Short mmCIF file of C-alpha atoms in Angstrom, two decimals:
data_model
loop_
_atom_site.label_atom_id
_atom_site.label_comp_id
_atom_site.label_asym_id
_atom_site.label_seq_id
_atom_site.Cartn_x
_atom_site.Cartn_y
_atom_site.Cartn_z
CA UNK U 16 26.56 -21.38 -5.19
CA UNK U 17 26.75 -22.82 -8.68
CA UNK U 18 22.90 -21.99 -8.70
CA UNK U 19 23.45 -18.52 -7.95
CA UNK U 20 26.40 -17.33 -9.91
CA UNK U 21 25.79 -20.08 -12.81
CA UNK U 22 22.30 -20.54 -13.01
CA UNK U 23 22.37 -22.05 -16.62
CA UNK U 24 24.96 -24.64 -16.00
CA UNK U 25 23.75 -28.46 -15.39
CA UNK U 26 26.49 -29.13 -12.45
CA UNK U 27 28.90 -27.44 -10.50
CA UNK U 28 31.82 -28.19 -11.60
CA UNK U 29 32.87 -24.70 -12.92
CA UNK U 30 32.06 -23.01 -9.92
CA UNK U 31 34.07 -26.10 -7.68
CA UNK U 32 37.15 -25.35 -9.72
CA UNK U 33 36.73 -21.46 -9.09
CA UNK U 34 36.55 -22.20 -5.53
CA UNK U 35 39.51 -24.68 -5.71
CA UNK U 36 41.57 -21.87 -7.32
CA UNK U 37 40.48 -18.97 -4.82
CA UNK U 38 41.61 -21.89 -2.16
CA UNK U 39 45.11 -22.05 -3.59
CA UNK U 40 45.33 -18.36 -3.50
CA UNK U 41 43.95 -18.17 0.32
CA UNK U 42 41.17 -16.81 -0.25
CA UNK U 43 38.52 -18.70 0.37
CA UNK U 44 37.93 -22.05 2.80
CA UNK U 45 35.72 -24.65 3.58
CA UNK U 46 34.01 -24.36 7.00
CA UNK U 47 31.88 -27.13 7.31
CA UNK U 48 31.06 -30.39 4.79
CA UNK U 49 27.08 -31.16 5.81
CA UNK U 50 25.42 -34.47 6.13
CA UNK U 51 24.28 -34.18 2.34
CA UNK U 52 28.25 -34.03 1.44
CA UNK U 53 27.97 -30.54 0.37
CA UNK U 54 30.10 -27.74 1.37
CA UNK U 55 30.02 -24.67 3.18
CA UNK U 56 32.88 -21.94 1.48
CA UNK U 57 33.65 -18.94 3.42
CA UNK U 58 35.76 -16.14 2.67
CA UNK U 59 39.47 -15.82 4.47
CA UNK U 60 40.61 -12.39 6.07
CA UNK U 61 42.86 -12.38 3.14
CA UNK U 62 39.85 -12.96 1.02
CA UNK U 63 37.38 -10.78 2.72
CA UNK U 64 39.96 -7.54 2.52
CA UNK U 65 39.74 -8.18 -1.16
CA UNK U 66 36.25 -8.48 -1.46
CA UNK U 67 35.47 -5.24 0.14
CA UNK U 68 38.18 -3.07 -2.11
CA UNK U 69 36.35 -4.79 -5.00
CA UNK U 70 32.54 -4.34 -4.27
CA UNK U 71 32.41 -1.67 -1.52
CA UNK U 72 32.98 1.36 -3.79
CA UNK U 73 30.34 -0.18 -6.39
CA UNK U 74 28.16 0.35 -3.23
CA UNK U 75 27.67 -3.48 -2.73
CA UNK U 76 27.62 -4.12 0.85
CA UNK U 77 29.68 -7.35 2.23
CA UNK U 78 29.07 -9.61 5.08
CA UNK U 79 31.19 -10.01 7.92
CA UNK U 80 33.95 -11.67 8.12
CA UNK U 81 33.54 -15.57 9.42
CA UNK U 82 36.54 -15.96 11.76
CA UNK U 83 37.25 -19.69 12.57
CA UNK U 84 36.64 -20.54 16.24
CA UNK U 85 36.74 -24.22 17.74
CA UNK U 86 35.81 -25.33 20.97
CA UNK U 87 38.84 -25.40 23.51
CA UNK U 88 37.51 -28.67 24.64
CA UNK U 89 36.52 -30.53 21.81
CA UNK U 90 38.24 -28.68 19.09
CA UNK U 91 34.76 -29.01 17.44
CA UNK U 92 33.92 -25.91 14.89
CA UNK U 93 31.81 -23.44 16.78
CA UNK U 94 28.57 -22.07 14.79
CA UNK U 95 27.72 -24.68 12.84
CA UNK U 96 24.44 -23.84 13.17
CA UNK U 97 24.88 -20.92 11.78
CA UNK U 98 26.46 -22.42 8.82
CA UNK U 99 23.74 -24.31 8.01
CA UNK U 100 21.48 -21.34 7.96
CA UNK U 101 23.71 -19.55 5.96
CA UNK U 102 23.84 -22.32 3.48
CA UNK U 103 19.68 -22.14 3.36
CA UNK U 104 19.85 -18.42 3.26
CA UNK U 105 22.31 -18.84 0.11
CA UNK U 106 20.22 -21.52 -1.31
CA UNK U 107 16.93 -19.45 -1.20
CA UNK U 108 18.83 -16.41 -3.21
CA UNK U 109 19.89 -19.32 -5.43
CA UNK U 110 16.30 -20.72 -6.29
CA UNK U 111 14.98 -16.97 -6.86
CA UNK U 112 17.80 -15.60 -9.05
CA UNK U 113 17.16 -19.31 -11.18
CA UNK U 114 13.60 -17.88 -11.35
CA UNK U 115 15.06 -14.67 -12.79
CA UNK U 116 13.91 -13.01 -9.47
CA UNK U 117 16.81 -10.90 -8.51
CA UNK U 118 20.15 -10.58 -9.88
CA UNK U 119 23.24 -11.69 -8.81
CA UNK U 120 24.22 -8.64 -6.99
CA UNK U 121 20.67 -7.67 -6.25
CA UNK U 122 20.78 -9.90 -2.86
CA UNK U 123 22.20 -8.57 0.23
CA UNK U 124 22.77 -10.64 3.75
CA UNK U 125 22.41 -9.58 7.42
CA UNK U 126 21.03 -6.10 6.32
CA UNK U 127 20.36 -3.93 9.67
CA UNK U 128 17.33 -2.39 10.74
CA UNK U 129 17.93 -0.26 13.80
CA UNK U 130 14.75 0.20 15.65
CA UNK U 131 13.93 3.23 17.91
CA UNK U 132 15.09 1.91 21.13
CA UNK U 133 18.35 0.75 19.36
CA UNK U 134 17.58 -2.94 19.09
CA UNK U 135 18.93 -3.75 15.57
CA UNK U 136 16.35 -6.37 13.56
CA UNK U 137 18.95 -8.04 10.89
CA UNK U 138 17.14 -9.44 7.49
CA UNK U 139 18.60 -12.42 6.39
CA UNK U 140 18.34 -11.55 3.03
CA UNK U 141 17.09 -8.46 1.10
CA UNK U 142 16.15 -8.91 -2.41
CA UNK U 143 16.05 -6.07 -5.09
CA UNK U 144 14.45 -7.59 -8.33
CA UNK U 145 12.35 -4.47 -9.81
CA UNK U 146 12.44 -6.28 -13.12
CA UNK U 147 10.92 -8.92 -12.27
CA UNK U 148 8.12 -6.94 -10.30
CA UNK U 149 9.81 -7.09 -6.49
CA UNK U 150 11.40 -4.02 -6.12
CA UNK U 151 12.30 -5.06 -2.39
CA UNK U 152 11.88 -8.36 -0.42
CA UNK U 153 12.93 -9.18 2.81
CA UNK U 154 13.58 -12.37 3.57
CA UNK U 155 13.84 -14.43 6.78
CA UNK U 156 14.82 -18.17 6.76
CA UNK U 157 13.82 -20.52 9.75
CA UNK U 158 15.09 -23.59 10.27
CA UNK U 159 12.67 -24.34 12.86
CA UNK U 160 15.31 -23.71 15.24
CA UNK U 161 13.27 -20.44 16.38
CA UNK U 162 10.06 -20.29 18.16
CA UNK U 163 7.05 -19.41 15.99
CA UNK U 164 6.66 -16.48 18.49
CA UNK U 165 9.78 -15.77 17.76
CA UNK U 166 9.20 -14.84 14.10
CA UNK U 167 5.76 -13.09 15.56
CA UNK U 168 8.14 -10.81 17.06
CA UNK U 169 10.35 -10.28 14.21
CA UNK U 170 7.56 -9.28 12.12
CA UNK U 171 6.37 -6.84 14.80
CA UNK U 172 9.99 -5.28 14.62
CA UNK U 173 9.94 -5.03 10.83
CA UNK U 174 6.21 -3.27 11.51
CA UNK U 175 7.55 -1.01 13.99
CA UNK U 176 10.43 0.03 11.72
CA UNK U 177 8.36 1.01 9.09
CA UNK U 178 6.78 3.44 11.30
CA UNK U 179 9.70 5.39 11.98
CA UNK U 180 10.82 8.66 10.86
CA UNK U 181 13.84 9.47 9.41
CA UNK U 182 16.30 11.85 12.24
CA UNK U 183 15.98 15.33 9.92
CA UNK U 184 12.07 14.86 9.29
CA UNK U 185 10.78 18.43 9.44
CA UNK U 186 9.57 19.82 12.95
CA UNK U 187 5.72 19.75 11.96
CA UNK U 188 6.00 16.12 10.92
CA UNK U 189 7.70 15.12 14.04
CA UNK U 190 5.22 17.23 16.14
CA UNK U 191 2.69 15.38 14.72
CA UNK U 192 3.37 12.26 15.72
CA UNK U 193 4.37 13.00 18.80
CA UNK U 194 0.73 14.61 19.23
CA UNK U 195 -0.83 11.26 20.07
CA UNK U 196 -0.72 7.31 19.57
CA UNK U 197 -0.99 5.90 15.72
CA UNK U 198 -0.53 9.88 14.01
CA UNK U 199 2.44 8.03 12.15
CA UNK U 200 -0.50 6.83 10.47
CA UNK U 201 -1.04 10.35 8.71
CA UNK U 202 2.26 10.63 7.70
CA UNK U 203 2.79 9.52 3.84
CA UNK U 204 5.18 7.26 3.35
CA UNK U 205 7.35 9.33 0.98
CA UNK U 206 8.45 11.24 4.62
CA UNK U 207 9.14 7.96 5.92
CA UNK U 208 12.88 6.13 7.17
CA UNK U 209 12.16 3.02 5.28
CA UNK U 210 11.22 5.25 1.91
CA UNK U 211 15.43 6.65 2.71
CA UNK U 212 16.58 2.87 2.71
CA UNK U 213 14.56 0.95 0.03
CA UNK U 214 12.87 1.88 -3.19
CA UNK U 215 8.94 2.46 -3.30
CA UNK U 216 6.98 -1.12 -3.41
CA UNK U 217 4.72 -0.88 -6.48
CA UNK U 218 2.24 -1.47 -3.88
CA UNK U 219 0.33 -0.64 -0.66
CA UNK U 220 1.64 -0.66 2.63
CA UNK U 221 4.88 -1.64 4.06
CA UNK U 222 8.23 -3.31 2.72
CA UNK U 223 6.84 -6.92 2.14
CA UNK U 224 8.77 -10.09 4.02
CA UNK U 225 8.94 -13.62 3.24
CA UNK U 226 9.48 -16.38 5.96
CA UNK U 227 11.30 -19.50 4.36
CA UNK U 228 10.91 -22.51 5.98
CA UNK U 229 14.02 -25.31 5.24
CA UNK U 230 14.57 -28.54 7.11
CA UNK U 231 11.44 -28.79 8.64
CA UNK U 232 8.19 -30.69 8.37
CA UNK U 233 4.69 -29.82 6.78
CA UNK U 234 3.31 -29.79 10.01
CA UNK U 235 5.31 -27.63 11.66
CA UNK U 236 5.17 -25.16 9.29
CA UNK U 237 1.50 -25.14 9.02
CA UNK U 238 1.50 -24.57 12.95
CA UNK U 239 3.85 -21.68 12.65
CA UNK U 240 1.68 -20.14 9.97
CA UNK U 241 -1.15 -20.65 11.98
CA UNK U 242 0.85 -18.59 15.07
CA UNK U 243 2.06 -16.20 12.67
CA UNK U 244 -1.72 -15.54 11.43
CA UNK U 245 -3.27 -15.37 14.73
CA UNK U 246 -0.70 -13.49 17.06
CA UNK U 247 0.83 -11.13 14.59
CA UNK U 248 -2.57 -10.12 12.63
CA UNK U 249 -2.26 -6.90 14.02
CA UNK U 250 1.04 -6.50 11.89
CA UNK U 251 -0.15 -8.21 8.47
CA UNK U 252 -3.74 -7.83 8.24
CA UNK U 253 -5.29 -5.19 6.28
CA UNK U 254 -8.45 -2.75 8.03
CA UNK U 255 -11.38 -1.61 6.60
CA UNK U 256 -11.94 1.57 4.74
CA UNK U 257 -13.59 3.83 7.15
CA UNK U 258 -15.98 5.69 5.13
CA UNK U 259 -19.95 6.62 5.06
CA UNK U 260 -21.30 3.66 2.32
CA UNK U 261 -20.78 0.64 4.78
CA UNK U 262 -21.33 -2.47 2.87
CA UNK U 263 -20.52 -1.21 -0.57
CA UNK U 264 -17.26 -0.67 0.18
CA UNK U 265 -15.49 -4.16 0.79
CA UNK U 266 -12.10 -3.23 -0.20
CA UNK U 267 -9.21 -3.46 2.09
CA UNK U 268 -6.77 -0.91 3.66
CA UNK U 269 -3.32 -2.60 3.17
CA UNK U 270 -1.16 0.99 3.65
CA UNK U 271 -0.24 0.08 7.48
CA UNK U 272 0.37 -3.22 6.95
CA UNK U 273 3.40 -5.62 6.56
CA UNK U 274 2.51 -7.91 3.31
CA UNK U 275 4.18 -11.16 4.67
CA UNK U 276 4.52 -14.43 2.19
CA UNK U 277 5.51 -17.82 3.36
CA UNK U 278 6.97 -20.92 1.51
CA UNK U 279 9.17 -23.56 2.38
CA UNK U 280 13.03 -24.15 0.57
CA UNK U 281 11.96 -27.83 -0.21
CA UNK U 282 9.15 -26.20 -2.82
CA UNK U 283 11.37 -23.30 -4.12
CA UNK U 284 13.95 -26.00 -5.25
CA UNK U 285 10.97 -28.51 -6.39
CA UNK U 286 8.99 -26.07 -8.55
CA UNK U 287 10.79 -23.32 -8.72
CA UNK U 288 10.66 -19.65 -7.22
CA UNK U 289 8.75 -18.25 -10.13
CA UNK U 290 5.60 -21.18 -9.47
CA UNK U 291 2.95 -20.90 -7.16
CA UNK U 292 4.52 -21.58 -4.43
CA UNK U 293 4.18 -18.56 -2.12
CA UNK U 294 1.33 -18.15 0.41
CA UNK U 295 0.17 -14.81 1.31
CA UNK U 296 -0.87 -14.40 5.48
CA UNK U 297 -4.74 -14.32 5.20
CA UNK U 298 -5.24 -16.41 2.12
CA UNK U 299 -5.70 -19.99 1.89
CA UNK U 300 -3.96 -20.97 -1.78
CA UNK U 301 -0.54 -20.95 -3.15
CA UNK U 302 0.14 -18.14 -5.77
CA UNK U 303 3.38 -16.84 -7.77
CA UNK U 304 5.41 -14.11 -5.39
CA UNK U 305 4.02 -11.31 -7.38
CA UNK U 306 0.58 -12.36 -7.52
CA UNK U 307 0.69 -13.23 -4.02
CA UNK U 308 2.04 -9.28 -2.94
CA UNK U 309 -0.33 -7.69 -5.03
CA UNK U 310 -3.82 -6.87 -3.03
CA UNK U 311 -6.21 -6.88 -5.51
CA UNK U 312 -8.99 -6.17 -2.78
CA UNK U 313 -6.99 -2.97 -1.90
CA UNK U 314 -6.38 0.36 -2.90
CA UNK U 315 -7.60 0.04 -6.31
CA UNK U 316 -11.00 -1.65 -5.54
CA UNK U 317 -11.46 0.54 -3.00
CA UNK U 318 -11.54 3.69 -5.80
CA UNK U 319 -13.71 1.76 -7.93
CA UNK U 320 -15.96 0.78 -5.15
CA UNK U 321 -16.10 4.00 -3.83
CA UNK U 322 -17.11 5.83 -7.21
CA UNK U 323 -19.72 3.80 -7.76
CA UNK U 324 -21.02 4.18 -4.26
CA UNK U 325 -20.75 7.61 -4.49
CA UNK U 326 -22.81 7.64 -7.89
CA UNK U 327 -25.45 5.58 -6.62
CA UNK U 328 -25.59 8.02 -3.76
CA UNK U 329 -26.25 10.69 -6.06
CA UNK U 330 -28.74 8.98 -8.15
CA UNK U 331 -30.94 8.02 -4.83
CA UNK U 332 -30.59 11.59 -3.12
CA UNK U 333 -31.34 12.96 -6.79
CA UNK U 334 -34.38 10.38 -6.83
CA UNK U 335 -35.24 11.69 -2.81
CA UNK U 336 -34.92 15.50 -3.60
CA UNK U 337 -37.39 14.56 -7.24
CA UNK U 338 -39.94 13.00 -4.85
CA UNK U 339 -40.09 16.17 -2.60
CA UNK U 340 -40.37 18.39 -5.40
CA UNK U 341 -43.60 20.56 -5.10
CA UNK U 342 -46.60 20.15 -7.12
CA UNK U 343 -48.58 23.42 -8.86
CA UNK U 344 -51.90 23.57 -7.03
CA UNK U 345 -53.33 25.31 -9.84
CA UNK U 346 -51.77 23.54 -13.14
CA UNK U 347 -50.24 20.51 -11.41
CA UNK U 348 -47.28 20.65 -12.95
CA UNK U 349 -43.93 20.30 -10.88
CA UNK U 350 -41.74 23.26 -10.03
CA UNK U 351 -38.70 24.16 -11.50
CA UNK U 352 -35.90 24.34 -9.54
CA UNK U 353 -35.44 27.66 -9.95
CA UNK U 354 -39.11 28.59 -8.52
CA UNK U 355 -38.86 25.66 -5.82
CA UNK U 356 -35.34 27.63 -4.72
CA UNK U 357 -37.59 31.31 -5.04
CA UNK U 358 -40.24 29.45 -2.63
CA UNK U 359 -38.10 28.10 0.04
CA UNK U 360 -35.15 30.59 0.07
CA UNK U 361 -35.35 33.20 3.25
CA UNK U 362 -33.98 35.69 1.08
CA UNK U 363 -36.37 35.46 -1.98
CA UNK U 364 -39.59 33.61 -0.55
CA UNK U 365 -41.03 36.94 0.75
CA UNK U 366 -41.43 38.19 -2.99
CA UNK U 367 -42.31 34.76 -4.23
CA UNK U 368 -46.28 35.42 -4.21
CA UNK U 369 -48.31 32.38 -3.44
CA UNK U 370 -46.15 29.82 -2.92
CA UNK U 371 -48.00 27.07 -4.01
CA UNK U 372 -48.38 27.51 -7.50
CA UNK U 373 -45.34 26.86 -10.40
CA UNK U 374 -43.44 29.51 -11.92
CA UNK U 375 -45.78 29.75 -15.12
CA UNK U 376 -48.80 30.51 -12.79
CA UNK U 377 -47.12 32.51 -10.79
CA UNK U 378 -45.87 34.73 -13.85
CA UNK U 379 -49.61 34.96 -14.60
CA UNK U 380 -50.39 36.02 -11.17
CA UNK U 381 -47.96 38.86 -11.92
CA UNK U 382 -48.94 39.64 -15.23
CA UNK U 383 -52.66 39.92 -14.02
CA UNK U 384 -51.87 42.34 -10.95
CA UNK U 385 -49.37 44.63 -13.61
CA UNK U 386 -52.50 44.65 -15.63
CA UNK U 387 -55.04 46.01 -13.20
CA UNK U 388 -52.85 48.23 -11.85
CA UNK U 389 -52.13 50.10 -14.68
CA UNK U 390 -56.06 50.10 -15.13
CA UNK U 391 -56.57 51.51 -11.77
CA UNK U 392 -53.75 54.38 -12.41
CA UNK U 393 -54.99 55.44 -16.17
CA UNK U 394 -57.36 59.05 -15.88
CA UNK U 395 -61.42 58.46 -15.90
CA UNK U 396 -63.05 59.46 -19.20
CA UNK U 397 -65.62 62.41 -19.28
CA UNK U 398 -69.08 61.18 -18.78
CA UNK U 399 -70.35 63.14 -22.13
CA UNK U 400 -68.04 61.46 -24.67
CA UNK U 401 -64.41 62.01 -25.12
CA UNK U 402 -63.61 65.67 -25.29
CA UNK U 403 -62.83 67.00 -28.99
CA UNK U 404 -59.51 67.82 -30.09
CA UNK U 405 -58.66 71.29 -29.23
CA UNK U 406 -56.71 73.42 -31.88
CA UNK U 407 -55.93 76.61 -32.87
CA UNK U 408 -59.07 78.57 -33.31
CA UNK U 409 -61.16 76.56 -31.47
CA UNK U 410 -62.51 79.52 -29.45
CA UNK U 411 -63.96 80.86 -32.80
CA UNK U 412 -65.74 77.96 -33.70
CA UNK U 413 -67.64 77.56 -30.51
CA UNK U 414 -71.19 78.54 -30.99
#
């Protein structure tokens, strides 16, 4: 806890003294002492009530009260597995905060996500750290108490939750989604339920999800990640863009995918959450959290490749069109665009004259035809030469 509340302190004395003082006032209690002698502290009923009065008016959600429950036969405290898990969740939050990812009040635990069938998927931890480039991150901490396929089902539920509409969605959008399977993918994310709950992620896709493994071995982590990649591919993997340019587009469409990153609590504690300890499903190397969440082969690359492919296609079509451009059979020059259209367009071809000649030669033909027409229309000259001009008195001058 001291790493979360006092990350700059070298030891936990200040936090420990504070907890002892709160214990004297019956606001907190020790629920469990772990094998490594670390103590798990929880709020008492009185402390829980005071915390609600302090935090909830500020819009900060407080987790449910942990009541003391003992086995009626052995007298042992029940739910110690939960306590170890809660300690791992708190340690994860502490390591994130120590690395500058998330403010102390930017963490929330046990956040519910209700699905269409009424099932509630609770996130172990929700991180909001926009200043660190992580507007929102859902975190599931696994101490290898769950089967790998159970984690795949969790991933599926977050994916399904990201495809839900809010209850007050407009009728047109609701009808569209009901019209056919997969129609939700045509609905912008801004109109979906998850955008009512969380801010924009600043990246393509749904709300990102992190699996943090604790108290386990590298072999078990590797096996679990393999199952997540193979069995959960439908939920985390990007798709190919459907374009006319085929192989020219190598970018991937992440818009309907859940970005999933994995790491271990031991790596976070050893190297820090800001180090390259996060691996994105579908990638082979570890990266920093923001790099792992980014999509360098996603939407930005798609627009660049599409623009290049479109320009190349335009150049190709222009070259093909130029190769088809007619050549004048009289002078050997290529047709202009205007002449080409005149000779091929149905509305003008009938008056284009000789369609095998260019515009200049056609203009010469028209000029010759016009001259011949004018000459043919002129009156014939008299046979004895031109008739003398007739003026006043011409009758008296006749011989």
